[in-house]
PDB file of C-alpha atoms in Angstrom:
ATOM      1  CA  MET A   1      50.629 -10.451  10.788  1.00 55.00           C
ATOM      2  CA  SER A   2      49.305  -8.639   8.256  1.00 62.00           C
ATOM      3  CA  LEU A   3      45.964  -6.568   8.518  1.00 64.00           C
ATOM      4  CA  ARG A   4      43.209  -6.167   6.555  1.00 63.00           C
ATOM      5  CA  PRO A   5      40.927  -3.527   6.195  1.00 61.00           C
ATOM      6  CA  PRO A   6      37.296  -4.737   7.219  1.00 64.00           C
ATOM      7  CA  LYS A   7      35.173  -6.121   3.508  1.00 64.00           C
ATOM      8  CA  ARG A   8      32.927  -3.278   2.922  1.00 63.00           C
ATOM      9  CA  PHE A   9      36.108  -0.716   2.413  1.00 60.00           C
ATOM     10  CA  SER A  10      38.441  -3.624  -0.267  1.00 59.00           C
ATOM     11  CA  ASN A  11      38.290  -3.176  -3.378  1.00 60.00           C
ATOM     12  CA  SER A  12      35.959  -5.244  -5.282  1.00 57.00           C
ATOM     13  CA  PHE A  13      37.837  -5.394  -8.080  1.00 58.00           C
ATOM     14  CA  ASP A  14      40.096  -7.774  -6.208  1.00 64.00           C
ATOM     15  CA  ALA A  15      37.214 -10.351  -5.000  1.00 69.00           C
ATOM     16  CA  ASP A  16      37.612 -13.105  -7.434  1.00 85.00           C
ATOM     17  CA  PRO A  17      35.264 -13.149 -10.406  1.00 88.00           C
ATOM     18  CA  ILE A  18      33.522 -16.916  -9.388  1.00 90.00           C
ATOM     19  CA  GLU A  19      33.347 -15.697  -5.337  1.00 88.00           C
ATOM     20  CA  ARG A  20      31.133 -11.691  -6.984  1.00 89.00           C
ATOM     21  CA  ALA A  21      29.310 -13.885  -9.350  1.00 89.00           C
ATOM     22  CA  LEU A  22      28.235 -15.688  -6.341  1.00 91.00           C
ATOM     23  CA  GLU A  23      27.547 -13.264  -4.825  1.00 90.00           C
ATOM     24  CA  HIS A  24      25.657 -12.032  -7.286  1.00 90.00           C
ATOM     25  CA  GLU A  25      23.287 -15.303  -7.416  1.00 93.00           C
ATOM     26  CA  VAL A  26      22.438 -14.971  -3.797  1.00 92.00           C
ATOM     27  CA  LEU A  27      21.412 -11.597  -3.989  1.00 91.00           C
ATOM     28  CA  ALA A  28      19.087 -12.371  -6.897  1.00 92.00           C
ATOM     29  CA  GLU A  29      17.431 -14.839  -4.448  1.00 94.00           C
ATOM     30  CA  LYS A  30      16.959 -12.942  -1.785  1.00 94.00           C
ATOM     31  CA  ALA A  31      15.201 -10.372  -4.369  1.00 93.00           C
ATOM     32  CA  SER A  32      13.614 -12.622  -6.098  1.00 95.00           C
ATOM     33  CA  THR A  33      11.647 -14.451  -2.930  1.00 96.00           C
ATOM     34  CA  LEU A  34      11.167 -11.533  -1.370  1.00 96.00           C
ATOM     35  CA  GLY A  35       8.599 -10.826  -4.499  1.00 96.00           C
ATOM     36  CA  ARG A  36       7.505 -13.826  -4.093  1.00 97.00           C
ATOM     37  CA  LEU A  37       6.494 -13.398  -0.242  1.00 97.00           C
ATOM     38  CA  GLN A  38       5.195  -9.883  -0.709  1.00 97.00           C
ATOM     39  CA  LYS A  39       2.749 -11.635  -3.365  1.00 98.00           C
ATOM     40  CA  ARG A  40       1.782 -13.868  -0.899  1.00 97.00           C
ATOM     41  CA  LEU A  41       1.595 -11.248   1.626  1.00 97.00           C
ATOM     42  CA  GLU A  42      -0.421  -9.030  -0.716  1.00 97.00           C
ATOM     43  CA  LYS A  43      -3.075 -12.280  -1.367  1.00 97.00           C
ATOM     44  CA  ALA A  44      -3.342 -12.592   2.637  1.00 97.00           C
ATOM     45  CA  LEU A  45      -4.396  -8.871   3.382  1.00 97.00           C
ATOM     46  CA  ALA A  46      -6.950  -8.882  -0.094  1.00 96.00           C
ATOM     47  CA  ARG A  47      -8.667 -12.278   1.224  1.00 94.00           C
ATOM     48  CA  LEU A  48      -9.409 -10.948   5.560  1.00 93.00           C
ATOM     49  CA  ALA A  49     -10.456  -7.539   3.589  1.00 92.00           C
ATOM     50  CA  GLU A  50     -12.729  -9.700   2.375  1.00 90.00           C
ATOM     51  CA  CYS A  51     -13.275 -10.841   5.467  1.00 86.00           C
ATOM     52  CA  ARG A  52     -13.836  -7.900   7.122  1.00 84.00           C
ATOM     53  CA  ALA A  53     -16.265  -6.948   4.044  1.00 84.00           C
ATOM     54  CA  ASP A  54     -18.778  -9.647   4.382  1.00 78.00           C
ATOM     55  CA  MET A  55     -19.212  -9.772   7.943  1.00 74.00           C
ATOM     56  CA  GLY A  56     -18.298  -6.100   9.320  1.00 70.00           C
ATOM     57  CA  ASP A  57     -16.280  -5.052  11.785  1.00 63.00           C
ATOM     58  CA  VAL A  58     -17.654  -6.372  14.896  1.00 63.00           C
ATOM     59  CA  GLN A  59     -19.112  -9.654  13.726  1.00 66.00           C
ATOM     60  CA  ALA A  60     -15.721 -10.426  11.973  1.00 65.00           C
ATOM     61  CA  SER A  61     -13.808 -10.408  15.009  1.00 67.00           C
ATOM     62  CA  ARG A  62     -15.868 -12.848  16.390  1.00 77.00           C
ATOM     63  CA  ASP A  63     -15.759 -15.285  13.649  1.00 83.00           C
ATOM     64  CA  PRO A  64     -13.144 -17.838  12.968  1.00 87.00           C
ATOM     65  CA  GLN A  65     -12.952 -18.396   9.430  1.00 88.00           C
ATOM     66  CA  TYR A  66     -11.813 -13.597   9.938  1.00 89.00           C
ATOM     67  CA  ALA A  67      -9.354 -14.979  13.287  1.00 90.00           C
ATOM     68  CA  ARG A  68      -7.507 -17.720  10.349  1.00 92.00           C
ATOM     69  CA  ALA A  69      -7.708 -14.579   7.182  1.00 92.00           C
ATOM     70  CA  LEU A  70      -5.857 -13.491  10.701  1.00 93.00           C
ATOM     71  CA  ALA A  71      -3.240 -14.990  11.181  1.00 94.00           C
ATOM     72  CA  GLU A  72      -2.308 -16.392   7.515  1.00 96.00           C
ATOM     73  CA  ALA A  73      -1.822 -11.979   7.006  1.00 96.00           C
ATOM     74  CA  GLY A  74       0.181 -12.038  10.363  1.00 96.00           C
ATOM     75  CA  GLU A  75       2.802 -14.789   9.270  1.00 97.00           C
ATOM     76  CA  ALA A  76       2.791 -13.867   5.858  1.00 97.00           C
ATOM     77  CA  LEU A  77       3.914 -10.701   7.234  1.00 97.00           C
ATOM     78  CA  TRP A  78       6.387 -12.436   9.712  1.00 97.00           C
ATOM     79  CA  TYR A  79       7.976 -13.780   6.767  1.00 97.00           C
ATOM     80  CA  VAL A  80       8.386 -11.003   4.477  1.00 97.00           C
ATOM     81  CA  VAL A  81       9.674  -8.568   7.338  1.00 97.00           C
ATOM     82  CA  ILE A  82      12.461 -11.099   8.083  1.00 96.00           C
ATOM     83  CA  GLN A  83      13.054 -11.814   4.318  1.00 96.00           C
ATOM     84  CA  ARG A  84      12.885  -7.279   4.155  1.00 95.00           C
ATOM     85  CA  GLU A  85      15.475  -7.326   6.873  1.00 95.00           C
ATOM     86  CA  LEU A  86      17.973 -10.172   5.328  1.00 92.00           C
ATOM     87  CA  CYS A  87      18.026  -8.050   2.267  1.00 90.00           C
ATOM     88  CA  GLY A  88      18.701  -5.287   4.893  1.00 90.00           C
ATOM     89  CA  LEU A  89      15.486  -3.506   4.687  1.00 92.00           C
ATOM     90  CA  ARG A  90      15.196  -3.244   8.647  1.00 92.00           C
ATOM     91  CA  VAL A  91      13.039   0.326   8.070  1.00 94.00           C
ATOM     92  CA  ASN A  92       8.973  -0.670   7.779  1.00 94.00           C
ATOM     93  CA  GLY A  93       7.120   2.147   8.495  1.00 93.00           C
ATOM     94  CA  ALA A  94       7.191   3.443   5.382  1.00 95.00           C
ATOM     95  CA  PHE A  95       6.224  -0.959   3.701  1.00 96.00           C
ATOM     96  CA  TYR A  96       3.067  -1.114   6.553  1.00 97.00           C
ATOM     97  CA  ARG A  97       1.929   1.951   4.766  1.00 96.00           C
ATOM     98  CA  ASP A  98       2.538   1.518   1.474  1.00 95.00           C
ATOM     99  CA  PHE A  99       0.793  -2.033   1.350  1.00 94.00           C
ATOM    100  CA  GLN A 100      -1.850  -0.400   3.713  1.00 95.00           C
ATOM    101  CA  VAL A 101      -1.618  -3.406   6.938  1.00 97.00           C
ATOM    102  CA  PRO A 102      -4.017  -3.171   9.369  1.00 95.00           C
ATOM    103  CA  LYS A 103      -1.984  -2.263  12.719  1.00 95.00           C
ATOM    104  CA  ALA A 104      -4.926  -6.064  13.832  1.00 93.00           C
ATOM    105  CA  VAL A 105      -2.213  -8.039  11.061  1.00 95.00           C
ATOM    106  CA  ILE A 106       1.214  -6.077  12.468  1.00 96.00           C
ATOM    107  CA  LEU A 107       0.053  -7.029  16.211  1.00 94.00           C
ATOM    108  CA  ALA A 108      -0.641 -10.469  15.427  1.00 94.00           C
ATOM    109  CA  MET A 109       2.784 -11.524  12.547  1.00 96.00           C
ATOM    110  CA  GLY A 110       4.032 -14.263  13.793  1.00 94.00           C
ATOM    111  CA  PRO A 111       4.490 -18.174  12.751  1.00 92.00           C
ATOM    112  CA  THR A 112       0.415 -19.968  13.150  1.00 84.00           C
ATOM    113  CA  SER A 113       0.414 -22.730  14.781  1.00 70.00           C
ATOM    114  CA  ALA A 114       1.867 -26.154  13.547  1.00 53.00           C
ATOM    115  CA  SER A 115      -1.559 -27.898  14.622  1.00 45.00           C
ATOM    116  CA  LYS A 116      -3.449 -25.855  11.584  1.00 54.00           C
ATOM    117  CA  PRO A 117      -3.148 -27.391   7.898  1.00 55.00           C
ATOM    118  CA  ARG A 118      -1.899 -24.066   5.492  1.00 57.00           C
ATOM    119  CA  PRO A 119      -3.696 -23.136   1.912  1.00 57.00           C
ATOM    120  CA  ALA A 120      -2.896 -23.691  -0.524  1.00 55.00           C
ATOM    121  CA  GLU A 121      -1.057 -21.522  -2.973  1.00 52.00           C
TER     122      GLU A 121
END
């Protein structure tokens, strides 16, 4: 029986060059996807802010257009948080502050109903 050290302790020079290239490609794709999802979140947060500015806080909370924008922002945030976790970024407090994510969006985070049509990007 032979024992191997955990992968994180192994020497990276021992890895097959093809395996290293593949790992590099996977990491690059994860980072690229995270960037695209963050841009989508930024757009959704901007739409939400426009709805709130057009209607005011009290009226916006009862408007279906605002509710739809809030749901879209919550779903976009959900995708970003999942992708951040896949990239190893598990603490989101600073991210929420940097992107100025409203608490309402954090509370609405999750998938939207499948019956609602998704907006074209």
